[in-house]
Coordinates of C-alpha atoms and ligand atoms in Angstrom, one line a residue:
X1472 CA 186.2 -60.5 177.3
X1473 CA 187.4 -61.5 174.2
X1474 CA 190.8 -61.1 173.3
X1475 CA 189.6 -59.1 169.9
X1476 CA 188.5 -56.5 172.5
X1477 CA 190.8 -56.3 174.8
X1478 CA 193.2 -55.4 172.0
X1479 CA 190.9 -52.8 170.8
X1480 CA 190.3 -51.1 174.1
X1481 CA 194.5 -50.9 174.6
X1482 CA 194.6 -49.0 171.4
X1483 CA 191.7 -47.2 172.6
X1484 CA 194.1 -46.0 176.2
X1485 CA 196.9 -45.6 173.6
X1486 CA 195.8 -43.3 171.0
X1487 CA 193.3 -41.4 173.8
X1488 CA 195.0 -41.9 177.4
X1489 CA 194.0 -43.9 179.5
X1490 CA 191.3 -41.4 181.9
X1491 CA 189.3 -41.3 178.8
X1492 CA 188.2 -45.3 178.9
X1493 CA 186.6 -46.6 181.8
X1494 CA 185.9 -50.6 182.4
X1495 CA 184.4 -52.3 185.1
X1496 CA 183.5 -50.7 188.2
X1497 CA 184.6 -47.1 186.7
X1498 CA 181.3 -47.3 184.4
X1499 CA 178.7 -45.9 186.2
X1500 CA 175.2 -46.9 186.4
X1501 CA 174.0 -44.4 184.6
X1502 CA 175.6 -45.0 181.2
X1503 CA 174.1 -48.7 182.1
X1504 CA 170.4 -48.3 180.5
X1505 CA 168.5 -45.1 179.6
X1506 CA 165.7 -43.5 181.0
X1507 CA 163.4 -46.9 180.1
X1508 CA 165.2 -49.2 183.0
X1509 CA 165.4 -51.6 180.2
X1510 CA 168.2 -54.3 180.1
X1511 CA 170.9 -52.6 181.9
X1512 CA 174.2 -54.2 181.0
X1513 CA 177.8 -52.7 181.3
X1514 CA 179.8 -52.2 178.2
X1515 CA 182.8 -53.6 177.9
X1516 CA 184.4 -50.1 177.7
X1517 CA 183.3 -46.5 177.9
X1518 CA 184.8 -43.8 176.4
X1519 CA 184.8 -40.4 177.1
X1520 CA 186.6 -38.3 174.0
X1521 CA 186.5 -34.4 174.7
X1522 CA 187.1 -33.2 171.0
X1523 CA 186.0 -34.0 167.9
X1524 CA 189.4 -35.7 166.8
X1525 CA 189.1 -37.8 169.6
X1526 CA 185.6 -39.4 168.6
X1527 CA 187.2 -39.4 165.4
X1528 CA 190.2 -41.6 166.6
X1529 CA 187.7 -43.8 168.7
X1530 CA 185.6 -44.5 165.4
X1531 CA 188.8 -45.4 163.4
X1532 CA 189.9 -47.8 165.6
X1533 CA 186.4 -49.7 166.5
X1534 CA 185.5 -49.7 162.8
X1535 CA 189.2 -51.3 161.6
X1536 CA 188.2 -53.8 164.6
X1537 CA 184.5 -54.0 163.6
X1538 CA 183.9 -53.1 167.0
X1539 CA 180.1 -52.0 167.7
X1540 CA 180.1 -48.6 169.7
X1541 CA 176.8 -47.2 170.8
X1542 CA 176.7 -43.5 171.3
X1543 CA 175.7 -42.3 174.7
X1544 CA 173.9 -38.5 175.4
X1545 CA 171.8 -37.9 178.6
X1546 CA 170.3 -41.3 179.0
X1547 CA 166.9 -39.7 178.8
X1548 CA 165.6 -41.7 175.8
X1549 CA 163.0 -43.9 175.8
X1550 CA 163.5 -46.5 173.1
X1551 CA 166.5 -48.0 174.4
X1552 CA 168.4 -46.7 172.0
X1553 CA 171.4 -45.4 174.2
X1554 CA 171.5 -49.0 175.9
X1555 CA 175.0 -50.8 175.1
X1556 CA 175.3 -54.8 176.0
X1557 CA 178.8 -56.1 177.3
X1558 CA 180.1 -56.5 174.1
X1559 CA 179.9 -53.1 172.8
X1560 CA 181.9 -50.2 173.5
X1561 CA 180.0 -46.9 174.9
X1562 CA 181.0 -43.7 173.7
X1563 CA 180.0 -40.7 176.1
X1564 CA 179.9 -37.4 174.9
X1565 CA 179.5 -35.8 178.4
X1566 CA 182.6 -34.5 178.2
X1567 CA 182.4 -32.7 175.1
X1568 CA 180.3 -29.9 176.1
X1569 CA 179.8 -26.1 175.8
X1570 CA 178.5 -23.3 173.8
X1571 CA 181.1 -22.4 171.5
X1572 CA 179.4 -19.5 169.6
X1573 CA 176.7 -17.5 169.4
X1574 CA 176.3 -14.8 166.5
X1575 CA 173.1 -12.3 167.2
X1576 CA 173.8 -11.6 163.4
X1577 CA 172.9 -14.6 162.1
X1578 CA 170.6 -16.1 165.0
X1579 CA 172.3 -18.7 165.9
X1580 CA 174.2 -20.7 168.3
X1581 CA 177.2 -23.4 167.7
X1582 CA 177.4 -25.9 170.6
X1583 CA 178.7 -28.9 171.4
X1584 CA 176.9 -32.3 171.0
X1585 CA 177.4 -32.9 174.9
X1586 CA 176.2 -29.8 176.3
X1587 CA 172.7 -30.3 178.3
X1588 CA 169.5 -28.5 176.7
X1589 CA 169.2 -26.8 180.0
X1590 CA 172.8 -25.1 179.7
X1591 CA 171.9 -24.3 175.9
X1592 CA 168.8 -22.5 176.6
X1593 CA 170.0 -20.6 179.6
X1594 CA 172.8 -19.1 177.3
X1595 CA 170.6 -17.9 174.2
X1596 CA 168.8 -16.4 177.0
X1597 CA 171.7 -14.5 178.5
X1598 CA 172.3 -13.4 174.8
X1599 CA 169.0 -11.9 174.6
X1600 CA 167.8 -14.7 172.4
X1601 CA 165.2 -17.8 173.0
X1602 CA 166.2 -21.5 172.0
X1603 CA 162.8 -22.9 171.5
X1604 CA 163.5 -26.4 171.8
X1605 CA 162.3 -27.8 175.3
X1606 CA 161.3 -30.7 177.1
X1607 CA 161.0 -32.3 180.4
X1608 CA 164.6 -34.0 180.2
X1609 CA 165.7 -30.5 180.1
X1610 CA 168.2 -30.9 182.6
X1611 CA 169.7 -33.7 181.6
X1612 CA 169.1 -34.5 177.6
X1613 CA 172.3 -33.6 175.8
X1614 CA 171.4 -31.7 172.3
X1615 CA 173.4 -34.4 170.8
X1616 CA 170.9 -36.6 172.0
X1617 CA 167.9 -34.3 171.3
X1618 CA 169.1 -34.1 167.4
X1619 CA 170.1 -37.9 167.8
X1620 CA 166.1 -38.5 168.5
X1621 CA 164.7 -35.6 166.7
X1622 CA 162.7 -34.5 170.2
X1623 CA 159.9 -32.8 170.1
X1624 CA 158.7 -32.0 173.4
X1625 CA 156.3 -29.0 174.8
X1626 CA 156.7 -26.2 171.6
X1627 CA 156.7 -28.0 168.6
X1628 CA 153.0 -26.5 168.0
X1629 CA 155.1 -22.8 167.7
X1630 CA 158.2 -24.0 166.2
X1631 CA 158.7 -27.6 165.7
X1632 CA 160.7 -30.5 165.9
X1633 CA 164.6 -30.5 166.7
X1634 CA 165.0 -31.2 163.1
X1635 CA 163.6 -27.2 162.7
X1636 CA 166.0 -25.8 165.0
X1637 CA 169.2 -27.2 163.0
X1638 CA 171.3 -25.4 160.4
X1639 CA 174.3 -27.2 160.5
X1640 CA 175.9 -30.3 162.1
X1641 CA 178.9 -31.7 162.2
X1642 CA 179.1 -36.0 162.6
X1643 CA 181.7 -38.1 162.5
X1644 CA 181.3 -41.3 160.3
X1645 CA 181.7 -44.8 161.2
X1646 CA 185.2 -45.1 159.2
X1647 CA 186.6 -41.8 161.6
X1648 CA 185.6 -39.2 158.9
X1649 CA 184.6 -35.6 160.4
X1650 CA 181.5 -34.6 158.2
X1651 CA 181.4 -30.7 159.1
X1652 CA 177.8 -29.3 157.7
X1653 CA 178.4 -26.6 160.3
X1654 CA 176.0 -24.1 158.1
X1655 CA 174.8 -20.9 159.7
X1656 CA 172.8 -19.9 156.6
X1657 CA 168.7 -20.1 155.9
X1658 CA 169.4 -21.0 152.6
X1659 CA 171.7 -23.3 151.6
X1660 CA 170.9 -25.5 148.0
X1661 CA 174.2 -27.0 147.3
X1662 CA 173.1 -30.8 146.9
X1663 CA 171.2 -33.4 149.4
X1664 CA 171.2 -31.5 152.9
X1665 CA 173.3 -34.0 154.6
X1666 CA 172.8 -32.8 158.2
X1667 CA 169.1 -34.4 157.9
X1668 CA 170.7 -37.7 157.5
X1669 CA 171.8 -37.4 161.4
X1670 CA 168.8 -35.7 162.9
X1671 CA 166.5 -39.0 164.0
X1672 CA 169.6 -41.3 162.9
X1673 CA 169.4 -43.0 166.9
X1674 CA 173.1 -42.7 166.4
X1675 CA 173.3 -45.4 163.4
X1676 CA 174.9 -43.2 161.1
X1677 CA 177.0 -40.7 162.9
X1678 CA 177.7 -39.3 166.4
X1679 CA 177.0 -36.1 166.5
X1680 CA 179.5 -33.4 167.7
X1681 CA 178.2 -30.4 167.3
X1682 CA 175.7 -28.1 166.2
X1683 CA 174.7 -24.8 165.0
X1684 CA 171.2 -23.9 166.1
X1685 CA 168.7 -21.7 165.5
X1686 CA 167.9 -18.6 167.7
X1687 CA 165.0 -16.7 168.1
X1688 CA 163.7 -13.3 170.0
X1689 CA 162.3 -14.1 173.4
X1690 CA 158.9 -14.0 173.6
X1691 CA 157.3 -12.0 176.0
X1692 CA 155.9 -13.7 179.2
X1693 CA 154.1 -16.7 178.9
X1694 CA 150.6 -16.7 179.8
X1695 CA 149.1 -20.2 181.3
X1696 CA 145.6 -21.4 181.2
X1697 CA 143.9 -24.8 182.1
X1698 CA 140.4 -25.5 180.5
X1699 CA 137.8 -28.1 181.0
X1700 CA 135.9 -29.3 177.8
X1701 CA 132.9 -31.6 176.8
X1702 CA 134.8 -34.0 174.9
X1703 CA 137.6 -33.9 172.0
X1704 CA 135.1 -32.7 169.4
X1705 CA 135.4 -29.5 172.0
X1706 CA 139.5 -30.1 171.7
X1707 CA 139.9 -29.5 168.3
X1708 CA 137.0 -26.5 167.7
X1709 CA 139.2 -24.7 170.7
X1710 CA 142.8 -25.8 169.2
X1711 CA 141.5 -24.0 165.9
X1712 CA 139.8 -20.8 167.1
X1713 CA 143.3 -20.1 169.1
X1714 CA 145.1 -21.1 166.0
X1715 CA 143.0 -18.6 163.7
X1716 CA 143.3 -15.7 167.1
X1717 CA 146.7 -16.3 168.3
X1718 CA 149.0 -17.7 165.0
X1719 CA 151.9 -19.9 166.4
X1720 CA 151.9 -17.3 169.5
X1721 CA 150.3 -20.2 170.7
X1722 CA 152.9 -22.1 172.8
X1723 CA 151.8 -25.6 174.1
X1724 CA 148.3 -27.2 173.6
X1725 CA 148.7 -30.2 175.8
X1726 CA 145.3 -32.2 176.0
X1727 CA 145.1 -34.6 179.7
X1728 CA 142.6 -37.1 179.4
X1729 CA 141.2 -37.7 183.1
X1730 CA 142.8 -40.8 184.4
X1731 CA 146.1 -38.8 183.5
X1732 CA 145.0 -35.5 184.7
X1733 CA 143.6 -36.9 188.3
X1734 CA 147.0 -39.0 188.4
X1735 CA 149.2 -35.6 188.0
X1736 CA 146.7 -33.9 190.4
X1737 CA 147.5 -36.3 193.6
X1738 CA 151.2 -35.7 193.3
X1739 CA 151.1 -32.0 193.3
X1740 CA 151.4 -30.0 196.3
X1741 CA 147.8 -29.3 197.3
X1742 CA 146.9 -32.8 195.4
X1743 CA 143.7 -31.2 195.0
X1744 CA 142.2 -30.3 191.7
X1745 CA 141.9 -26.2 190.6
X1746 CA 138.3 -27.3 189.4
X1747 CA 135.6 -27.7 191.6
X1748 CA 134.1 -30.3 189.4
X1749 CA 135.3 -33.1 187.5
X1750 CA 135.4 -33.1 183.7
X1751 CA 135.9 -35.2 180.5
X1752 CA 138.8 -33.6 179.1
X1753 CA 141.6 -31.2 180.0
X1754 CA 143.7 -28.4 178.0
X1755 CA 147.0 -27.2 179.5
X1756 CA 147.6 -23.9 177.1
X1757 CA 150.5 -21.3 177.0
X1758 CA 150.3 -18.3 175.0
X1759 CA 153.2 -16.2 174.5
X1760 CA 153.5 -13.5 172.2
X1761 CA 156.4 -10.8 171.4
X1762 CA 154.0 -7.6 172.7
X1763 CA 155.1 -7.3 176.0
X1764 CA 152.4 -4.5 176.8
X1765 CA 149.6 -6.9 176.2
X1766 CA 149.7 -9.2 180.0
X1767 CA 148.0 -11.7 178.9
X1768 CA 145.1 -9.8 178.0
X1769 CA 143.9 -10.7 174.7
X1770 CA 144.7 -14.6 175.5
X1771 CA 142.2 -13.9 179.1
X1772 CA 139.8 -12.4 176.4
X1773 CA 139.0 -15.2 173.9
X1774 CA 139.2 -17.6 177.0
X1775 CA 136.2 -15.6 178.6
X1776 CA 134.6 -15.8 175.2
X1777 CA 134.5 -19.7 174.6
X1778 CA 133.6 -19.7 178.2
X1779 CA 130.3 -18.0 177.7
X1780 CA 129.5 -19.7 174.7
X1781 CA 130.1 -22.6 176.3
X1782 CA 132.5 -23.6 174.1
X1783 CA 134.8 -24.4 176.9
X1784 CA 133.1 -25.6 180.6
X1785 CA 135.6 -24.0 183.1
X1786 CA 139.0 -22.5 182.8
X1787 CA 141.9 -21.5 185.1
X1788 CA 144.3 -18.3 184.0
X1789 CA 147.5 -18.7 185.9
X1790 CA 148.3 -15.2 187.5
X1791 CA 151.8 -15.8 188.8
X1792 CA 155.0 -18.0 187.2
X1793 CA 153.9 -19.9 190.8
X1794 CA 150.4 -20.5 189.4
X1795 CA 151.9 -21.5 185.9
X1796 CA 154.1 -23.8 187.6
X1797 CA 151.7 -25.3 189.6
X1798 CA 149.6 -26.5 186.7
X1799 CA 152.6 -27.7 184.5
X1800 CA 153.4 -30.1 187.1
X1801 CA 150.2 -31.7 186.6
X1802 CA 151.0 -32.4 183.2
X1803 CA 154.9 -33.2 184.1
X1804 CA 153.7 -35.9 186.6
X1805 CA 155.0 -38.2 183.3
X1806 CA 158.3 -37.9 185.3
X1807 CA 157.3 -39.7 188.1
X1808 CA 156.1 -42.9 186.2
X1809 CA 158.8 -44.6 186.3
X1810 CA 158.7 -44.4 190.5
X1811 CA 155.6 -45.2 190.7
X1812 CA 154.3 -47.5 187.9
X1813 CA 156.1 -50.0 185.5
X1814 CA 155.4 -47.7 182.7
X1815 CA 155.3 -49.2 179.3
X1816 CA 155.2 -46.3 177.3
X1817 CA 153.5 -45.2 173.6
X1818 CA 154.6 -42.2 171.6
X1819 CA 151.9 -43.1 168.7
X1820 CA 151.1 -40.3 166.2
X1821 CA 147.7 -40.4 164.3
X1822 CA 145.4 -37.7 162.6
X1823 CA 144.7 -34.8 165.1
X1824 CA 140.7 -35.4 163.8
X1825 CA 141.1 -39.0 165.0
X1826 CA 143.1 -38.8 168.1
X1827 CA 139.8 -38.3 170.1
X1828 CA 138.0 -41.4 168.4
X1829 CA 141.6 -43.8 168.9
X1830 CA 141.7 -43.0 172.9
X1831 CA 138.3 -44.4 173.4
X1832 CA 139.1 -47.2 171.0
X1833 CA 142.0 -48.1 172.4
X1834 CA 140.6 -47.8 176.0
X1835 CA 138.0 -50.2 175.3
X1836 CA 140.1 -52.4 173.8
X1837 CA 142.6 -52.8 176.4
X1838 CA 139.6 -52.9 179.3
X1839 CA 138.3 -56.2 177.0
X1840 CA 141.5 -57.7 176.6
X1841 CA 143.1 -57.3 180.4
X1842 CA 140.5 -56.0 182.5
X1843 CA 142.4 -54.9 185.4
X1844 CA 144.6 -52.7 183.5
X1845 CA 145.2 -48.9 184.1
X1846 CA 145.7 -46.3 181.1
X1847 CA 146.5 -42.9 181.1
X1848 CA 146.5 -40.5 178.0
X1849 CA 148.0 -37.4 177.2
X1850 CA 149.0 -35.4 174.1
X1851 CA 150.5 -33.0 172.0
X1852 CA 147.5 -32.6 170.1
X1853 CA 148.8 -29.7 168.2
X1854 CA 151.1 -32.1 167.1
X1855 CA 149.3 -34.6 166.1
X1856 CA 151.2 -36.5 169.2
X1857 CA 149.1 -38.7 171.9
X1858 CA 151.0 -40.6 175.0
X1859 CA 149.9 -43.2 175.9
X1860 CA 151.4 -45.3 179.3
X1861 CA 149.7 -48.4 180.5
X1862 CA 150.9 -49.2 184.1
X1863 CA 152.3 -52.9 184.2
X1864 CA 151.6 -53.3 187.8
X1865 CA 148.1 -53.7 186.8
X1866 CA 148.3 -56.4 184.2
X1867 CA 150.6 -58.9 186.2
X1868 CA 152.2 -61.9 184.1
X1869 CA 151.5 -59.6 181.0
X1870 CA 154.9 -59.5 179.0
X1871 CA 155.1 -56.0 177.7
X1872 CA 156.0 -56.9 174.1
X1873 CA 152.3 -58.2 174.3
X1874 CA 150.7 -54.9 175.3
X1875 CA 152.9 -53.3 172.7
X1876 CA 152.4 -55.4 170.2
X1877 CA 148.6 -55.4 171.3
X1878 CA 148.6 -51.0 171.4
X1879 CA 150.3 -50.9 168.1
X1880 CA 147.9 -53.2 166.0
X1881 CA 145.4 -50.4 167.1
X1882 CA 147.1 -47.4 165.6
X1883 CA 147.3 -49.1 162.3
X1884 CA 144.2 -48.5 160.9
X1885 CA 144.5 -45.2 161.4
X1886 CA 147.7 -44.9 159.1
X1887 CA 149.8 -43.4 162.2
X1888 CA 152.5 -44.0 163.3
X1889 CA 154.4 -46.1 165.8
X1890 CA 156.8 -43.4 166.8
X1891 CA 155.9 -39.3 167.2
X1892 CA 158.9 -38.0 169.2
X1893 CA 161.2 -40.8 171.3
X1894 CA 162.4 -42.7 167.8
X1895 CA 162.8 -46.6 167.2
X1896 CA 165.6 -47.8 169.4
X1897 CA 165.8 -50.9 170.7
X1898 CA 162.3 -51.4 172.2
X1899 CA 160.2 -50.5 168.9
X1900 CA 162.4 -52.1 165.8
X1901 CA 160.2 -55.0 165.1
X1902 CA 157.1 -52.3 164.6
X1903 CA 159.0 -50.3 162.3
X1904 CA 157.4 -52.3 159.7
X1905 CA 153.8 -51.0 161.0
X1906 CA 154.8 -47.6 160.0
X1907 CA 157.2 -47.8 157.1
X1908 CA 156.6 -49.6 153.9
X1909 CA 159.3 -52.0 152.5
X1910 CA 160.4 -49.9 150.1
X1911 CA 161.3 -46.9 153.2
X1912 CA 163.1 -49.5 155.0
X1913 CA 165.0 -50.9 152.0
X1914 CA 166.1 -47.3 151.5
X1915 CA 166.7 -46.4 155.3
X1916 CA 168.8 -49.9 155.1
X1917 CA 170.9 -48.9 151.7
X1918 CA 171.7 -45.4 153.5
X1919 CA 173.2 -47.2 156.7
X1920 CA 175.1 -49.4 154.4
X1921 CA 176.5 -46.4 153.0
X1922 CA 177.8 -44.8 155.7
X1923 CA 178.5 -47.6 158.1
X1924 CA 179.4 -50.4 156.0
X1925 CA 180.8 -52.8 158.7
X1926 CA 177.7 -52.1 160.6
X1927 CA 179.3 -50.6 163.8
X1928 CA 177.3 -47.7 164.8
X1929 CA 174.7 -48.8 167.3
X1930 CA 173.8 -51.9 166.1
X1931 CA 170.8 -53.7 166.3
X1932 CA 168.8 -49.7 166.5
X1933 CA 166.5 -48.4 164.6
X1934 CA 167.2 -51.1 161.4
Ligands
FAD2817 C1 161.0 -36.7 181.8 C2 161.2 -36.9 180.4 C3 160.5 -36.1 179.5 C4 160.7 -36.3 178.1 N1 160.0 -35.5 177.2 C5 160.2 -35.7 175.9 C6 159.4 -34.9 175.0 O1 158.6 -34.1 175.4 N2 159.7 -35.0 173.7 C7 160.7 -35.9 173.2 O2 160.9 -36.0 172.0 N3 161.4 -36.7 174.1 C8 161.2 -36.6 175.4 N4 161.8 -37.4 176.2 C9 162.8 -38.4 175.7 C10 164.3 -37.9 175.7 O3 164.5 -36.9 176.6 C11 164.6 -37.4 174.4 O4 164.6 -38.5 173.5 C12 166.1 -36.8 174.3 O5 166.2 -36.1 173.1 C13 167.2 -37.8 174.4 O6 168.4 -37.1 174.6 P1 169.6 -37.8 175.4 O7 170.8 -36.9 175.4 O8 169.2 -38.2 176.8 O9 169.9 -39.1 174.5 P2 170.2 -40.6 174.9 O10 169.0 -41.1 175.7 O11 171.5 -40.7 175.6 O12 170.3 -41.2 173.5 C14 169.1 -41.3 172.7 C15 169.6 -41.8 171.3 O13 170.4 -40.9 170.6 C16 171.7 -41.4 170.4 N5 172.7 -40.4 170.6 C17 172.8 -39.7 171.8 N6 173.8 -38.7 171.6 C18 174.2 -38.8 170.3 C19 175.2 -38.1 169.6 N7 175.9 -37.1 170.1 N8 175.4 -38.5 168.3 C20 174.7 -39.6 167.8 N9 173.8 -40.2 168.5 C21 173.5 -39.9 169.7 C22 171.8 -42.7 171.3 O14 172.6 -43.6 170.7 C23 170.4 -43.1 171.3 O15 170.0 -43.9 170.2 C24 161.7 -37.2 177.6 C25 162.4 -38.0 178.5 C26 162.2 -37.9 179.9 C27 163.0 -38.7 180.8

């Protein structure tokens, strides 16, 4: 270690006390690489601040050093954008954690950057309120990390991105300035909405340290369905006729293309398929509205209709939070990749019209270019959002950079874009270019300069 560092890490145990920096052995594996697997190195320090003034003080000091710190949520990303290399110094915010505040006036909650997504949501529901913001890191993802990344996740077709769920932040600055945004309002035109800046930021402007979100009623139960279709003409007619029937009541369209959906199938319990056939595409919907007198009824109704006009070919109600369960799993199996394949992963965006059209384009092309490989597709179609994960067991000697490289000169043409939900991170920088025009980077570039003129803040992410 150089000696620079050491110095900085004794002021570090000086101004914070020494149980909030860990070296060595006391850095656990888990603040080693994210949920990728990718690079795992140990930093030459971690620190673990629990207030606001203590990320402050951390910040001073690594920025009058021009010491690199990479902020550290969850570990659930998968860009690589919480990975730190032995030169840098971590910064935790596990520690800082808990709901400080929730107003039923104003429909919101103020939490801290630390606290898991899991713990958030469970206390707007013991208020009587629903945080809409969910995804399958749940327990683990940090809403620091969720605002850090802008994650979408399962309900952005009903209520968006993170980015919709903020009214207020509050970021401390490279230099050790606490930027308190902590806005509770709807409306607030006093100049350039600065909170924006740190939501999708990858933690190269600011670390986040709290948050006031929004809140809204819980909707009644949620009603579950799986439906076989033709073909992704059949997607989008059936995404639309929900859309014009059900509003945003609508909760999660997710579309499993088969290699995906018999892949989910074997690792659930019964490993058998609810269908008795097989079939070319998949919808995994949840309909939840506010009328809790309604069961599920209406939702049942227009299924039964598309059925006999054949606009759907087979569908599965769920009648118990059991049966629901059961067919989420399928979709969840994305969970298990990393155990079972070497998952190199694609969060590509691209017209909803097209996303049907790209699959088997991009199918094809991979079957002509490695042969043995194995694909599997899912989306967010409602979102304009398709997954794509190509299992790197079946193209041996295949560097991944190739198949990325190789994946993302196909969404191109279609003017998407590189990056729906997980962000830039390490993993995707060189590709930012595929999706952002010089003129966006040279701006994005300026604004980091701004803010984090020595450069400290995560490093080598994003731009
Ligand atoms: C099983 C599974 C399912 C997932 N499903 C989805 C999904 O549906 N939609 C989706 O969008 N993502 C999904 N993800 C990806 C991941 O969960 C999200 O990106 C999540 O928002 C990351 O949160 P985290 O706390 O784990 O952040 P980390 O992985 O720790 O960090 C992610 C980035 O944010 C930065 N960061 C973290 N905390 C802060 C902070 N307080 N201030 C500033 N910067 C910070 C880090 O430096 C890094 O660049 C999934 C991941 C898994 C493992």
């Amino acid at each position: 270690m150089s000696a620079p560092l050491e110095r900085t890490i004794a002021a570090l145990r000086e101004a914070l006390g020494e149980d909030r920096v860990r070296v060595g052995e006391q850095i656990g594996e888990r603040s080693m690489t994210d949920w990728t697997g990718h690079a795992p190195a140990r930093a030459a320090a971690l620190v673990v601040p629990r207030s606001t003034e203590e990320v402050s003080r951390t910040l001073a000091i690594c920025n009058e050093a021009r010491q690199s710190v990479v902020p550290q949520g969850g570990m659930t990303g998968l860009a690589g954008g919480a990975i730190a290399s032995p030169g840098d110094i971590a910064l935790s915010l596990e520690r800082l954690a808990g709901v400080e505040e929730i107003d039923a006036a104003s429909a919101t909650m103020t939490v801290l950057a630390g606290t898991t997504l899991q713990a958030a949501q469970e206390a707007a529901s013991a208020a009587g309120f629903e945080l809409t913001l969910d995804l399958g890191a749940r327990g683990s993802c940090q809403i620091g990390g969720n605002l850090a990344t802008n994650a979408g996740g399962n309900r952005v077709i009903q209520s968006g991105t993170a980015r919709e769920q903020v009214l207020g932040i509050e970021a401390v600055l490279a230099s050790g300035a606490v930027l308190s945004s902590m806005n509770k309002m709807m409306k607030n035109n006093t100049g350039y909405d600065l909170k924006q800046l740190f939501i999708g930021s990858e933690g190269t402007l600011g670390v986040i340290t709290r948050a006031v979100l929004r809140l809204y009623p819980p909707r009644a139960e949620r009603h579950t369905a799986l439906v076989a279709l033709d073909g992704y003409d059949a997607v989008v007619a059936l995404l639309r006729t929900l859309s014009a029937r059900f509003g945003n009541d609508i909760g999660a369209f997710e579309i499993m293309w088969p290699d995906f959906f018999d892949f989910g199938v074997s690792l659930t319990q019964a490993a058998r398929s609810p269908f008795a056939a097989a079939h070319p595409l998949y919808a995994l919907i949840e309909h939840a509205g506010f009328d809790a007198d309604d069961n599920g009824e209406r939702f049942a109704a227009v299924l039964a209709e598309a059925l006999e006009s054949r606009a759907v070919r087979d569908a599965v109600v769920a009648q118990s939070v059991a049966d629901a369960r059961a067919l989420w799993r399928i979709r969840e199996c994305t969970a298990e990749f990393p155990a079972r394949l070497d998952p190199i992963n694609f969060d590509v965006s691209l017209p909803i019209g097209a996303i049907g059209r790209f699959v088997d384009e991009c199918r094809a092309a991979l079957d002509a270019r490695w042969p043995s490989n194995r694909s599997y597709y899912f989306g967010h179609i409602g979102d304009s959002n398709l997954h794509v994960t190509v299992d790197g067991h079946s193209v041996p000697g295949v560097a991944h950079h190739d198949v990325y490289a190789f994946v993302y000169d196909l969404v191109v043409p279609y003017r998407g874009s590189v990056s729906a939900e997980h962000g830039i991170g390490l993993l995707k920088r060189e590709f930012l270019p595929l999706s952002r025009s010089v003129e966006e980077i040279a701006a994005m570039t300026a604004i980091k300069r701004a803010l984090d003129p020595n450069g400290i803040l995560n490093p080598g992410k994003v731009v």
